[in-house]
Coordinates of C-alpha atoms in Angstrom, one line a residue:
X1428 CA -36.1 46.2 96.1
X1429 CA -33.8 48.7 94.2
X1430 CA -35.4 48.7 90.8
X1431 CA -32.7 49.7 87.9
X1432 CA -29.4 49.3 88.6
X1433 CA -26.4 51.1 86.8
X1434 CA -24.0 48.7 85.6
X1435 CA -21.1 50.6 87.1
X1436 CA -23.0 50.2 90.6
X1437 CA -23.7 46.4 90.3
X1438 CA -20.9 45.2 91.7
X1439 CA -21.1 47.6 94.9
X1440 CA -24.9 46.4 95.5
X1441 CA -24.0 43.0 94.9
X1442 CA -21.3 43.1 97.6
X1443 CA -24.1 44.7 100.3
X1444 CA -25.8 41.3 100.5
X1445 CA -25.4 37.9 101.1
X1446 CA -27.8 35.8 99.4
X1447 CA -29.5 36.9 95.5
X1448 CA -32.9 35.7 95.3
X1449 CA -33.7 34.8 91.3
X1450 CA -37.7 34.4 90.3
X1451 CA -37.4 33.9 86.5
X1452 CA -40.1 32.0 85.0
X1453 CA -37.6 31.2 81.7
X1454 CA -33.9 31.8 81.7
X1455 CA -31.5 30.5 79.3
X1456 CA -28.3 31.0 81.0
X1457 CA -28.5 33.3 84.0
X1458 CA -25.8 35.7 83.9
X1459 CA -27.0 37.6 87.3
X1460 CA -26.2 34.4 89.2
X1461 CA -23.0 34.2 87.7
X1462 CA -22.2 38.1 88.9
X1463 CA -23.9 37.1 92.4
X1464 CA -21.4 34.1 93.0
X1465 CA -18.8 36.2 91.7
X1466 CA -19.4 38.5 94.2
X1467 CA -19.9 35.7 97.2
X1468 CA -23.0 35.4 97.9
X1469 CA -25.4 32.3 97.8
X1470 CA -28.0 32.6 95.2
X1471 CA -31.6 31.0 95.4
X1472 CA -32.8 30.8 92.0
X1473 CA -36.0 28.7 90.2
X1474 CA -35.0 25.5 89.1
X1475 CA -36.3 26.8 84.9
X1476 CA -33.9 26.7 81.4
X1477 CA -30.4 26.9 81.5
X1478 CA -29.8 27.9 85.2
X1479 CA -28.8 24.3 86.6
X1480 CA -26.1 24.2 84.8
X1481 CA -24.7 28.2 85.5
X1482 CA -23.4 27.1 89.1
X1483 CA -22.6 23.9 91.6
X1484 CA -25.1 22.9 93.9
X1485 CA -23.3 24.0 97.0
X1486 CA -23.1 28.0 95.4
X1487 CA -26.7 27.7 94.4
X1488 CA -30.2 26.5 95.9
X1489 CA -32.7 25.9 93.4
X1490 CA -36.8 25.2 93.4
X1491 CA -39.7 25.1 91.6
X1492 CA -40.9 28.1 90.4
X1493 CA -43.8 28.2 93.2
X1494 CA -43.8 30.8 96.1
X1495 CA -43.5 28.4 98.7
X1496 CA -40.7 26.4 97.1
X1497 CA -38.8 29.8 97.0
X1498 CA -39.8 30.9 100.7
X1499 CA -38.3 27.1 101.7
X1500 CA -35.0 27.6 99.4
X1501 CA -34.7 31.0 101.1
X1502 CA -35.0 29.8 105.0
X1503 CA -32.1 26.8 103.7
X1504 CA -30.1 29.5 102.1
X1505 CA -30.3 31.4 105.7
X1506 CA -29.5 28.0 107.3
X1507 CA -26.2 27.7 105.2
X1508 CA -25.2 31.7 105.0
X1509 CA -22.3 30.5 107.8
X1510 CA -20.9 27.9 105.5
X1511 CA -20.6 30.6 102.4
X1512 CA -16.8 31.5 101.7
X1513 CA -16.7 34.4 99.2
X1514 CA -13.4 34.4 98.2
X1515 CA -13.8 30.8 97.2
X1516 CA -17.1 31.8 95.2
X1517 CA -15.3 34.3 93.3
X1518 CA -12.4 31.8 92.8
X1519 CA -14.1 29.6 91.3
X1520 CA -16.7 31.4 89.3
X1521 CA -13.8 33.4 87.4
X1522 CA -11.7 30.3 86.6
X1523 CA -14.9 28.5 85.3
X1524 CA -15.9 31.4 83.1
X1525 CA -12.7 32.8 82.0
X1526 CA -12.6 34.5 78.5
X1527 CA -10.1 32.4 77.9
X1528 CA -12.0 29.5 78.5
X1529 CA -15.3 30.7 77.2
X1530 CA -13.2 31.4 73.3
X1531 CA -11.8 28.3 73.8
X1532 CA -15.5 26.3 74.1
X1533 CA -16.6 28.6 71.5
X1534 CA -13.8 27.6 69.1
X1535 CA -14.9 23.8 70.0
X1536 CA -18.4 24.4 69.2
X1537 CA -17.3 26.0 65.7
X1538 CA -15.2 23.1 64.6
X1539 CA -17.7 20.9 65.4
X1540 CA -20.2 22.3 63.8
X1541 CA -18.0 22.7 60.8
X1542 CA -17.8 19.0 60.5
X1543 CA -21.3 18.1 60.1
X1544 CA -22.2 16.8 57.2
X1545 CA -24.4 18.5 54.6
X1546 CA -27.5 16.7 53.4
X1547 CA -29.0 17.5 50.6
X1548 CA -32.9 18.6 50.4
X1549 CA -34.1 15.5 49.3
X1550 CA -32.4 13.7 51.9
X1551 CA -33.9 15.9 54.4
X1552 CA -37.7 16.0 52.5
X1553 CA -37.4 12.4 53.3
X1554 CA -36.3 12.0 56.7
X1555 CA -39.4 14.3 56.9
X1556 CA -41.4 11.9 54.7
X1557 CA -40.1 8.5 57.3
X1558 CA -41.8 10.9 60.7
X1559 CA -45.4 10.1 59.8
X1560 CA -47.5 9.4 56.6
X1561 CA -49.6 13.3 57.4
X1562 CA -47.6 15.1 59.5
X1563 CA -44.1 14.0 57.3
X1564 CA -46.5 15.5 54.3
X1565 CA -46.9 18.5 55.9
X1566 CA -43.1 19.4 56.9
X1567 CA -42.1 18.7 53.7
X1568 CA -44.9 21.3 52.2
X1569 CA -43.7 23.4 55.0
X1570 CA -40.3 23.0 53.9
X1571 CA -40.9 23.3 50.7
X1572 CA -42.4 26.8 50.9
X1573 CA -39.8 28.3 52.4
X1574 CA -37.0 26.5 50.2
X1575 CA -38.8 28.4 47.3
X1576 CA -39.3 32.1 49.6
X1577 CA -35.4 31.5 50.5
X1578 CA -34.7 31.1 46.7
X1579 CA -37.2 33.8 45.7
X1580 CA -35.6 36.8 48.0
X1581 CA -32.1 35.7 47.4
X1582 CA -33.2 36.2 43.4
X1583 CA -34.7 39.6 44.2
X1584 CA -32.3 40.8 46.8
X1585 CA -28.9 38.5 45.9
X1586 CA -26.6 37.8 49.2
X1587 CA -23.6 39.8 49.0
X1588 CA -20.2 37.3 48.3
X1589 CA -19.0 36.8 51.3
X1590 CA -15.4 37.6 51.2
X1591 CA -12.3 35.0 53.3
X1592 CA -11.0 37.5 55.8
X1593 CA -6.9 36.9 55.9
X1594 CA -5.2 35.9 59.2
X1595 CA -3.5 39.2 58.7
X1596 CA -6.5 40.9 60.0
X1597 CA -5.9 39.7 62.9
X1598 CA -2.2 40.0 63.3
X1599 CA -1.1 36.7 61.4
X1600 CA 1.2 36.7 58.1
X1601 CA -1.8 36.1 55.6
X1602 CA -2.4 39.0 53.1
X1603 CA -4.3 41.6 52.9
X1604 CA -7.9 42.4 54.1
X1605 CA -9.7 43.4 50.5
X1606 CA -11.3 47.1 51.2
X1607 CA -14.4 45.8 50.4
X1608 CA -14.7 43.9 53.8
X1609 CA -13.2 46.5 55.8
X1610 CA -14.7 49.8 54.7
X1611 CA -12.6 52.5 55.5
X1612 CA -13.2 56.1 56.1
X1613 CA -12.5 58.5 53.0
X1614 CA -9.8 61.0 53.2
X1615 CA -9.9 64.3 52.4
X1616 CA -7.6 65.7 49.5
X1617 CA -5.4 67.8 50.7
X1618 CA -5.1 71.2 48.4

């Protein structure tokens, strides 16, 4: 056990060992397995959240979040350490999570998320309403408070307009950026 790590040094630790050893009780993604593979080793990790789907089976042994599950997921880890080609690990961990890629999925996500279609709050109080006769009353009470706290800070504290950035922002032939969304630094008068 090293305790805290320096970023900077990560990589140089990570390179010392061959297998990383992950205990989280809840993880969503599991970006310390991604760095292990990424570095070659094997990683034995608890089978919780999001980390099934952060690496392939044959990069990563996973178990139930017991000790002795973890004990046996280490000793088959040991058992394939001779079958473990780094190079290929990093490979194919930096091809599966290229920027690229990764602004690419995002992009997909946006767009479909984009075209969703709105419902309106009634619509919504009464696919509320069609759950259960008392617990579809209480969401839409529920929802119905909030509704009115949304409406009631937005009255005392009003959102600010939210202004269409320009393409040219970002190097396209749109026009300009108002001043409002980018605040620039003053400049002094020269005398």
């Amino acid at each position: 056990m090293v305790g805290e790590v320096d970023p900077g040094c990560v990589r140089e630790l990570l390179h010392r060992g061959q297998i990383l050893l992950n205990c989280s009780l809840t993880e969503s993604f599991g970006i310390t397995l991604l760095e292990a593979a990424a570095c070659g080793l094997l990683t034995v990790s608890t089978n919780v959240g999001g980390i099934p789907d952060v690496l392939p089976r044959d990069m990563a042994i996973l178990a139930p979040p017991e000790p002795e599950a973890l004990v046996n997921a280490v000793g088959k880890a040991i058992d394939r350490l001779e079958t473990v080609d780094p190079h290929d690990f990093h490979k194919r961990v930096s091809e599966a999570y290229s920027w690229e890629k990764t602004a690419k999925m995002t992009e997909q996500v946006y767009e479909a998320s984009c075209r969703c279609e709105q419902t309106e709050l009634a619509d919504r109080f009464l696919r509320c309403l069609r759950r259960s006769s008392v617990f579809g009353v209480l969401l839409c009470m529920i929802a119905a408070a909030l509704h009115v706290e949304l409406l009631f800070l937005e009255w005392i504290r009003p959102r600010p307009r939210a202004e269409t950035l320009s393409r040219d922002a970002f190097g396209s032939t749109a026009s300009k950026v108002p001043d409002k969304v980018v605040q620039r630094p003053q400049q002094k008068e020269e005398m």
